[in-house]
Amino acid sequence: TFLANMSHELRTPLHGISGMIRLAHTRMADEKGKVQLDKAKVAADHLLSVINDILDISKIEADRLVLETSDFELQPIFESLINHLGSKAQDKGLELQTDLPPSLINQHFIGDPLRLGQILINLVANAVKFTDHGRITVRVIERESGPRAALLRFEVVDTGIGLGPAEKTRIFAPFEQSDSSMSRKYGGTGLGLAISKRLVGLMGGTIDVESTPGQGSNFWFEISQPKSAK
């Protein structure tokens, strides 16, 4: 509850730091100074990401997180996903591709597009982190469709390191990674998947993973998404 209440106090100074770094970068003539500012910006962004994750899981556990309700389409969410993580995947030599069926491109839904996008970003960021070669595919499958809602299955399929049965049982727990060496090698708080599971639960859905060590993973979740009258 304390962390949930401190959300604004923790985020605001960091946004100010990041803003000042960007401003200083535009005025910096020395190349070495620009490199140093770039490193400071990366560190500040990473710290903000960690704080955002901690605050999100704190809000969920304190029953303070409320899903918004608005009209949205899936295509902008997928485009934002590529804009957000496409360069990270490219830097590792990975192919990041999306598969959105034509029947869903112009379909309007009612829900929280920001949190839906957050789930996908968490899953894709996790896939990028644990995949060294190959591709990552993000797709949505319309399992059922009615006049008022559609049962959608979102999948993030990678060609990464994969998971064993024991690892899959704890991967969605807060601050957990598949084993202790993962945090040392790959970094991260282990909160992304835990937050995704809680958000999917708030949406009334289910989330799980199908995986084989050395052969990649398929992280998926299913939600019944209400349709908009548009």
PDB file of C-alpha atoms in Angstrom:
ATOM      1  CA  THR A   1       0.000   0.000   0.000  1.00  0.00           C
ATOM      2  CA  PHE A   2       2.882   2.336   0.804  1.00  0.00           C
ATOM      3  CA  LEU A   3       4.472   1.775  -2.617  1.00  0.00           C
ATOM      4  CA  ALA A   4       1.137   2.219  -4.368  1.00  0.00           C
ATOM      5  CA  ASN A   5       0.656   5.545  -2.564  1.00  0.00           C
ATOM      6  CA  MET A   6       4.221   6.643  -3.372  1.00  0.00           C
ATOM      7  CA  SER A   7       3.810   6.075  -7.118  1.00  0.00           C
ATOM      8  CA  HIS A   8       3.798   9.762  -8.061  1.00  0.00           C
ATOM      9  CA  GLU A   9       6.611  10.681  -5.661  1.00  0.00           C
ATOM     10  CA  LEU A  10       8.898   7.987  -7.071  1.00  0.00           C
ATOM     11  CA  ARG A  11       8.201   8.492 -10.764  1.00  0.00           C
ATOM     12  CA  THR A  12       8.218  12.307 -10.970  1.00  0.00           C
ATOM     13  CA  PRO A  13      11.894  12.892 -10.006  1.00  0.00           C
ATOM     14  CA  LEU A  14      13.035  10.216 -12.455  1.00  0.00           C
ATOM     15  CA  HIS A  15      11.080  11.809 -15.295  1.00  0.00           C
ATOM     16  CA  GLY A  16      12.803  15.075 -14.386  1.00  0.00           C
ATOM     17  CA  ILE A  17      16.234  13.435 -14.438  1.00  0.00           C
ATOM     18  CA  SER A  18      15.567  11.865 -17.850  1.00  0.00           C
ATOM     19  CA  GLY A  19      14.322  15.194 -19.198  1.00  0.00           C
ATOM     20  CA  MET A  20      17.404  17.051 -18.004  1.00  0.00           C
ATOM     21  CA  ILE A  21      19.662  14.399 -19.539  1.00  0.00           C
ATOM     22  CA  ARG A  22      17.931  14.808 -22.917  1.00  0.00           C
ATOM     23  CA  LEU A  23      18.220  18.590 -22.673  1.00  0.00           C
ATOM     24  CA  ALA A  24      21.901  18.420 -21.744  1.00  0.00           C
ATOM     25  CA  HIS A  25      22.513  16.026 -24.643  1.00  0.00           C
ATOM     26  CA  THR A  26      21.196  18.554 -27.176  1.00  0.00           C
ATOM     27  CA  ARG A  27      23.635  21.172 -25.858  1.00  0.00           C
ATOM     28  CA  MET A  28      26.635  18.876 -25.488  1.00  0.00           C
ATOM     29  CA  ALA A  29      29.319  19.452 -28.149  1.00  0.00           C
ATOM     30  CA  ASP A  30      31.873  17.017 -26.750  1.00  0.00           C
ATOM     31  CA  GLU A  31      31.418  13.491 -28.179  1.00  0.00           C
ATOM     32  CA  LYS A  32      32.731  11.842 -25.029  1.00  0.00           C
ATOM     33  CA  GLY A  33      30.244  13.848 -23.001  1.00  0.00           C
ATOM     34  CA  LYS A  34      27.401  12.682 -25.279  1.00  0.00           C
ATOM     35  CA  VAL A  35      28.415   9.059 -24.749  1.00  0.00           C
ATOM     36  CA  GLN A  36      28.403   9.591 -20.990  1.00  0.00           C
ATOM     37  CA  LEU A  37      24.962  11.216 -21.137  1.00  0.00           C
ATOM     38  CA  ASP A  38      23.678   8.335 -23.254  1.00  0.00           C
ATOM     39  CA  LYS A  39      24.834   5.898 -20.574  1.00  0.00           C
ATOM     40  CA  ALA A  40      23.150   8.013 -17.889  1.00  0.00           C
ATOM     41  CA  LYS A  41      19.914   7.999 -19.931  1.00  0.00           C
ATOM     42  CA  VAL A  42      20.010   4.203 -20.281  1.00  0.00           C
ATOM     43  CA  ALA A  43      20.539   3.858 -16.522  1.00  0.00           C
ATOM     44  CA  ALA A  44      17.694   6.268 -15.718  1.00  0.00           C
ATOM     45  CA  ASP A  45      15.323   4.504 -18.133  1.00  0.00           C
ATOM     46  CA  HIS A  46      16.212   1.129 -16.625  1.00  0.00           C
ATOM     47  CA  LEU A  47      15.594   2.420 -13.109  1.00  0.00           C
ATOM     48  CA  LEU A  48      12.240   3.876 -14.189  1.00  0.00           C
ATOM     49  CA  SER A  49      11.288   0.521 -15.725  1.00  0.00           C
ATOM     50  CA  VAL A  50      12.151  -1.310 -12.493  1.00  0.00           C
ATOM     51  CA  ILE A  51      10.175   1.185 -10.407  1.00  0.00           C
ATOM     52  CA  ASN A  52       7.189   0.918 -12.759  1.00  0.00           C
ATOM     53  CA  ASP A  53       7.212  -2.876 -12.377  1.00  0.00           C
ATOM     54  CA  ILE A  54       7.465  -2.713  -8.585  1.00  0.00           C
ATOM     55  CA  LEU A  55       4.677  -0.146  -8.390  1.00  0.00           C
ATOM     56  CA  ASP A  56       2.443  -2.170 -10.699  1.00  0.00           C
ATOM     57  CA  ILE A  57       2.812  -5.383  -8.694  1.00  0.00           C
ATOM     58  CA  SER A  58       2.301  -3.379  -5.481  1.00  0.00           C
ATOM     59  CA  LYS A  59      -0.904  -1.832  -6.809  1.00  0.00           C
ATOM     60  CA  ILE A  60      -2.199  -5.235  -7.876  1.00  0.00           C
ATOM     61  CA  GLU A  61      -1.415  -6.837  -4.510  1.00  0.00           C
ATOM     62  CA  ALA A  62      -2.990  -3.884  -2.687  1.00  0.00           C
ATOM     63  CA  ASP A  63      -6.104  -4.127  -4.931  1.00  0.00           C
ATOM     64  CA  ARG A  64      -5.443  -0.590  -6.123  1.00  0.00           C
ATOM     65  CA  LEU A  65      -5.059  -1.279  -9.849  1.00  0.00           C
ATOM     66  CA  VAL A  66      -8.218  -0.611 -11.851  1.00  0.00           C
ATOM     67  CA  LEU A  67      -8.570  -1.494 -15.525  1.00  0.00           C
ATOM     68  CA  GLU A  68      -9.740   1.280 -17.822  1.00  0.00           C
ATOM     69  CA  THR A  69     -12.562   0.869 -20.339  1.00  0.00           C
ATOM     70  CA  SER A  70     -12.301   2.390 -23.792  1.00  0.00           C
ATOM     71  CA  ASP A  71     -12.862   1.617 -27.455  1.00  0.00           C
ATOM     72  CA  PHE A  72      -9.795   0.236 -29.243  1.00  0.00           C
ATOM     73  CA  GLU A  73      -8.450  -1.801 -32.146  1.00  0.00           C
ATOM     74  CA  LEU A  74      -5.706  -4.425 -32.053  1.00  0.00           C
ATOM     75  CA  GLN A  75      -3.584  -3.159 -34.944  1.00  0.00           C
ATOM     76  CA  PRO A  76      -2.299   0.010 -33.166  1.00  0.00           C
ATOM     77  CA  ILE A  77      -1.304  -2.168 -30.189  1.00  0.00           C
ATOM     78  CA  PHE A  78       0.733  -4.425 -32.471  1.00  0.00           C
ATOM     79  CA  GLU A  79       2.304  -1.420 -34.209  1.00  0.00           C
ATOM     80  CA  SER A  80       3.272   0.087 -30.836  1.00  0.00           C
ATOM     81  CA  LEU A  81       4.772  -3.262 -29.852  1.00  0.00           C
ATOM     82  CA  ILE A  82       7.026  -3.270 -32.923  1.00  0.00           C
ATOM     83  CA  ASN A  83       8.013   0.374 -32.351  1.00  0.00           C
ATOM     84  CA  HIS A  84       8.852  -0.364 -28.724  1.00  0.00           C
ATOM     85  CA  LEU A  85      10.852  -3.586 -29.117  1.00  0.00           C
ATOM     86  CA  GLY A  86      11.683  -3.905 -32.814  1.00  0.00           C
ATOM     87  CA  SER A  87      15.085  -2.251 -32.470  1.00  0.00           C
ATOM     88  CA  LYS A  88      16.032  -4.437 -29.475  1.00  0.00           C
ATOM     89  CA  ALA A  89      15.213  -7.547 -31.468  1.00  0.00           C
ATOM     90  CA  GLN A  90      17.105  -6.221 -34.482  1.00  0.00           C
ATOM     91  CA  ASP A  91      20.166  -5.452 -32.353  1.00  0.00           C
ATOM     92  CA  LYS A  92      20.293  -9.155 -31.431  1.00  0.00           C
ATOM     93  CA  GLY A  93      19.797 -10.243 -35.029  1.00  0.00           C
ATOM     94  CA  LEU A  94      16.276 -11.523 -34.316  1.00  0.00           C
ATOM     95  CA  GLU A  95      13.267 -11.331 -36.591  1.00  0.00           C
ATOM     96  CA  LEU A  96      10.225  -9.903 -34.806  1.00  0.00           C
ATOM     97  CA  GLN A  97       7.023 -10.519 -36.723  1.00  0.00           C
ATOM     98  CA  THR A  98       3.310 -10.127 -36.005  1.00  0.00           C
ATOM     99  CA  ASP A  99       0.319 -12.054 -37.287  1.00  0.00           C
ATOM    100  CA  LEU A 100      -3.041 -10.290 -37.014  1.00  0.00           C
ATOM    101  CA  PRO A 101      -5.883 -11.965 -38.952  1.00  0.00           C
ATOM    102  CA  PRO A 102      -7.647  -9.703 -41.510  1.00  0.00           C
ATOM    103  CA  SER A 103     -10.960 -10.322 -39.767  1.00  0.00           C
ATOM    104  CA  LEU A 104      -9.634  -8.603 -36.608  1.00  0.00           C
ATOM    105  CA  ILE A 105      -7.874  -5.618 -38.186  1.00  0.00           C
ATOM    106  CA  ASN A 106     -10.920  -3.340 -38.227  1.00  0.00           C
ATOM    107  CA  GLN A 107     -12.766  -4.929 -35.315  1.00  0.00           C
ATOM    108  CA  HIS A 108     -13.372  -2.573 -32.384  1.00  0.00           C
ATOM    109  CA  PHE A 109     -13.229  -3.883 -28.825  1.00  0.00           C
ATOM    110  CA  ILE A 110     -14.010  -2.513 -25.372  1.00  0.00           C
ATOM    111  CA  GLY A 111     -11.356  -2.824 -22.684  1.00  0.00           C
ATOM    112  CA  ASP A 112      -7.998  -1.519 -21.513  1.00  0.00           C
ATOM    113  CA  PRO A 113      -5.657  -1.301 -24.534  1.00  0.00           C
ATOM    114  CA  LEU A 114      -2.789   0.086 -22.431  1.00  0.00           C
ATOM    115  CA  ARG A 115      -2.743  -2.921 -20.114  1.00  0.00           C
ATOM    116  CA  LEU A 116      -3.275  -5.346 -22.997  1.00  0.00           C
ATOM    117  CA  GLY A 117      -0.279  -3.781 -24.704  1.00  0.00           C
ATOM    118  CA  GLN A 118       1.685  -4.004 -21.458  1.00  0.00           C
ATOM    119  CA  ILE A 119       1.091  -7.764 -21.277  1.00  0.00           C
ATOM    120  CA  LEU A 120       2.321  -8.217 -24.837  1.00  0.00           C
ATOM    121  CA  ILE A 121       5.345  -5.962 -24.262  1.00  0.00           C
ATOM    122  CA  ASN A 122       6.276  -7.967 -21.164  1.00  0.00           C
ATOM    123  CA  LEU A 123       5.987 -11.273 -23.021  1.00  0.00           C
ATOM    124  CA  VAL A 124       7.886 -10.066 -26.091  1.00  0.00           C
ATOM    125  CA  ALA A 125      10.601  -8.365 -24.006  1.00  0.00           C
ATOM    126  CA  ASN A 126      11.019 -11.658 -22.142  1.00  0.00           C
ATOM    127  CA  ALA A 127      11.280 -13.521 -25.455  1.00  0.00           C
ATOM    128  CA  VAL A 128      13.877 -11.084 -26.794  1.00  0.00           C
ATOM    129  CA  LYS A 129      15.922 -11.415 -23.619  1.00  0.00           C
ATOM    130  CA  PHE A 130      16.067 -15.212 -23.728  1.00  0.00           C
ATOM    131  CA  THR A 131      16.414 -15.699 -27.494  1.00  0.00           C
ATOM    132  CA  ASP A 132      19.854 -15.485 -29.101  1.00  0.00           C
ATOM    133  CA  HIS A 133      18.969 -16.414 -32.677  1.00  0.00           C
ATOM    134  CA  GLY A 134      15.947 -17.048 -34.858  1.00  0.00           C
ATOM    135  CA  ARG A 135      12.626 -15.276 -34.629  1.00  0.00           C
ATOM    136  CA  ILE A 136       9.836 -14.146 -32.341  1.00  0.00           C
ATOM    137  CA  THR A 137       6.268 -14.292 -33.595  1.00  0.00           C
ATOM    138  CA  VAL A 138       3.369 -12.447 -31.975  1.00  0.00           C
ATOM    139  CA  ARG A 139      -0.033 -13.643 -33.136  1.00  0.00           C
ATOM    140  CA  VAL A 140      -3.663 -13.558 -32.143  1.00  0.00           C
ATOM    141  CA  ILE A 141      -6.184 -16.293 -32.877  1.00  0.00           C
ATOM    142  CA  GLU A 142      -9.937 -15.783 -32.704  1.00  0.00           C
ATOM    143  CA  ARG A 143     -11.030 -18.978 -30.944  1.00  0.00           C
ATOM    144  CA  GLU A 144     -14.700 -18.066 -30.738  1.00  0.00           C
ATOM    145  CA  SER A 145     -16.749 -15.123 -31.971  1.00  0.00           C
ATOM    146  CA  GLY A 146     -20.196 -13.904 -31.054  1.00  0.00           C
ATOM    147  CA  PRO A 147     -22.173 -10.697 -31.547  1.00  0.00           C
ATOM    148  CA  ARG A 148     -21.002  -9.241 -28.219  1.00  0.00           C
ATOM    149  CA  ALA A 149     -17.563 -10.741 -27.540  1.00  0.00           C
ATOM    150  CA  ALA A 150     -14.708 -12.742 -29.022  1.00  0.00           C
ATOM    151  CA  LEU A 151     -12.488 -15.296 -27.301  1.00  0.00           C
ATOM    152  CA  LEU A 152      -8.977 -14.248 -28.308  1.00  0.00           C
ATOM    153  CA  ARG A 153      -5.792 -16.239 -27.855  1.00  0.00           C
ATOM    154  CA  PHE A 154      -2.569 -14.211 -27.954  1.00  0.00           C
ATOM    155  CA  GLU A 155       0.684 -16.102 -28.487  1.00  0.00           C
ATOM    156  CA  VAL A 156       4.329 -15.044 -28.289  1.00  0.00           C
ATOM    157  CA  VAL A 157       6.417 -17.796 -29.857  1.00  0.00           C
ATOM    158  CA  ASP A 158      10.228 -17.701 -29.719  1.00  0.00           C
ATOM    159  CA  THR A 159      13.201 -19.865 -30.642  1.00  0.00           C
ATOM    160  CA  GLY A 160      14.988 -19.216 -27.356  1.00  0.00           C
ATOM    161  CA  ILE A 161      16.435 -21.279 -24.530  1.00  0.00           C
ATOM    162  CA  GLY A 162      13.131 -22.820 -23.483  1.00  0.00           C
ATOM    163  CA  LEU A 163      11.926 -24.039 -20.087  1.00  0.00           C
ATOM    164  CA  GLY A 164      11.719 -27.367 -18.273  1.00  0.00           C
ATOM    165  CA  PRO A 165       8.679 -28.643 -16.289  1.00  0.00           C
ATOM    166  CA  ALA A 166      10.049 -27.466 -12.934  1.00  0.00           C
ATOM    167  CA  GLU A 167      10.852 -24.001 -14.290  1.00  0.00           C
ATOM    168  CA  LYS A 168       7.372 -23.570 -15.760  1.00  0.00           C
ATOM    169  CA  THR A 169       5.753 -24.054 -12.353  1.00  0.00           C
ATOM    170  CA  ARG A 170       7.354 -20.938 -10.861  1.00  0.00           C
ATOM    171  CA  ILE A 171       8.038 -18.642 -13.839  1.00  0.00           C
ATOM    172  CA  PHE A 172       4.927 -16.507 -13.196  1.00  0.00           C
ATOM    173  CA  ALA A 173       5.702 -15.897  -9.497  1.00  0.00           C
ATOM    174  CA  PRO A 174       6.940 -12.404  -8.470  1.00  0.00           C
ATOM    175  CA  PHE A 175      10.747 -11.907  -8.513  1.00  0.00           C
ATOM    176  CA  GLU A 176      11.248 -15.369 -10.036  1.00  0.00           C
ATOM    177  CA  GLN A 177      13.249 -16.423 -13.066  1.00  0.00           C
ATOM    178  CA  SER A 178      13.751 -19.977 -14.246  1.00  0.00           C
ATOM    179  CA  ASP A 179      16.842 -20.299 -12.031  1.00  0.00           C
ATOM    180  CA  SER A 180      19.091 -18.045  -9.957  1.00  0.00           C
ATOM    181  CA  SER A 181      21.750 -17.815 -12.651  1.00  0.00           C
ATOM    182  CA  MET A 182      19.291 -16.158 -15.039  1.00  0.00           C
ATOM    183  CA  SER A 183      19.174 -12.903 -13.096  1.00  0.00           C
ATOM    184  CA  ARG A 184      22.970 -12.735 -13.136  1.00  0.00           C
ATOM    185  CA  LYS A 185      23.287 -13.510 -16.851  1.00  0.00           C
ATOM    186  CA  TYR A 186      20.248 -11.738 -18.282  1.00  0.00           C
ATOM    187  CA  GLY A 187      19.298  -9.181 -15.621  1.00  0.00           C
ATOM    188  CA  GLY A 188      15.773  -8.082 -14.800  1.00  0.00           C
ATOM    189  CA  THR A 189      13.566  -8.218 -11.739  1.00  0.00           C
ATOM    190  CA  GLY A 190      11.491 -11.252 -12.690  1.00  0.00           C
ATOM    191  CA  LEU A 191       8.325  -9.143 -12.358  1.00  0.00           C
ATOM    192  CA  GLY A 192       7.220  -8.893 -15.990  1.00  0.00           C
ATOM    193  CA  LEU A 193       5.585 -12.323 -16.169  1.00  0.00           C
ATOM    194  CA  ALA A 194       4.061 -11.986 -12.697  1.00  0.00           C
ATOM    195  CA  ILE A 195       2.477  -8.663 -13.662  1.00  0.00           C
ATOM    196  CA  SER A 196       1.230 -10.167 -16.917  1.00  0.00           C
ATOM    197  CA  LYS A 197      -0.424 -13.040 -15.055  1.00  0.00           C
ATOM    198  CA  ARG A 198      -2.149 -10.673 -12.635  1.00  0.00           C
ATOM    199  CA  LEU A 199      -3.349  -8.408 -15.460  1.00  0.00           C
ATOM    200  CA  VAL A 200      -4.702 -11.350 -17.444  1.00  0.00           C
ATOM    201  CA  GLY A 201      -6.472 -12.500 -14.277  1.00  0.00           C
ATOM    202  CA  LEU A 202      -8.050  -9.056 -13.836  1.00  0.00           C
ATOM    203  CA  MET A 203      -9.304  -9.377 -17.422  1.00  0.00           C
ATOM    204  CA  GLY A 204     -10.901 -12.717 -16.556  1.00  0.00           C
ATOM    205  CA  GLY A 205      -8.480 -14.717 -18.689  1.00  0.00           C
ATOM    206  CA  THR A 206      -5.837 -17.408 -18.353  1.00  0.00           C
ATOM    207  CA  ILE A 207      -2.114 -17.406 -19.160  1.00  0.00           C
ATOM    208  CA  ASP A 208       0.397 -20.231 -19.500  1.00  0.00           C
ATOM    209  CA  VAL A 209       3.480 -21.379 -21.390  1.00  0.00           C
ATOM    210  CA  GLU A 210       4.324 -24.343 -23.597  1.00  0.00           C
ATOM    211  CA  SER A 211       8.051 -24.903 -23.778  1.00  0.00           C
ATOM    212  CA  THR A 212      10.862 -27.405 -24.289  1.00  0.00           C
ATOM    213  CA  PRO A 213      14.461 -26.726 -23.155  1.00  0.00           C
ATOM    214  CA  GLY A 214      16.576 -25.666 -26.112  1.00  0.00           C
ATOM    215  CA  GLN A 215      13.588 -25.520 -28.471  1.00  0.00           C
ATOM    216  CA  GLY A 216      11.902 -22.243 -27.578  1.00  0.00           C
ATOM    217  CA  SER A 217       8.687 -21.246 -25.847  1.00  0.00           C
ATOM    218  CA  ASN A 218       5.109 -20.291 -26.582  1.00  0.00           C
ATOM    219  CA  PHE A 219       3.756 -17.898 -23.966  1.00  0.00           C
ATOM    220  CA  TRP A 220       0.007 -17.526 -24.482  1.00  0.00           C
ATOM    221  CA  PHE A 221      -3.030 -16.014 -22.847  1.00  0.00           C
ATOM    222  CA  GLU A 222      -6.743 -16.138 -23.618  1.00  0.00           C
ATOM    223  CA  ILE A 223      -9.301 -13.471 -22.805  1.00  0.00           C
ATOM    224  CA  SER A 224     -12.939 -12.955 -23.692  1.00  0.00           C
ATOM    225  CA  GLN A 225     -12.849  -9.484 -25.235  1.00  0.00           C
ATOM    226  CA  PRO A 226     -16.128  -7.530 -25.443  1.00  0.00           C
ATOM    227  CA  LYS A 227     -16.855  -6.051 -28.849  1.00  0.00           C
ATOM    228  CA  SER A 228     -17.665  -2.411 -29.469  1.00  0.00           C
ATOM    229  CA  ALA A 229     -20.826  -1.343 -31.286  1.00  0.00           C
ATOM    230  CA  LYS A 230     -18.684   0.586 -33.806  1.00  0.00           C
TER     231      LYS A 230
END
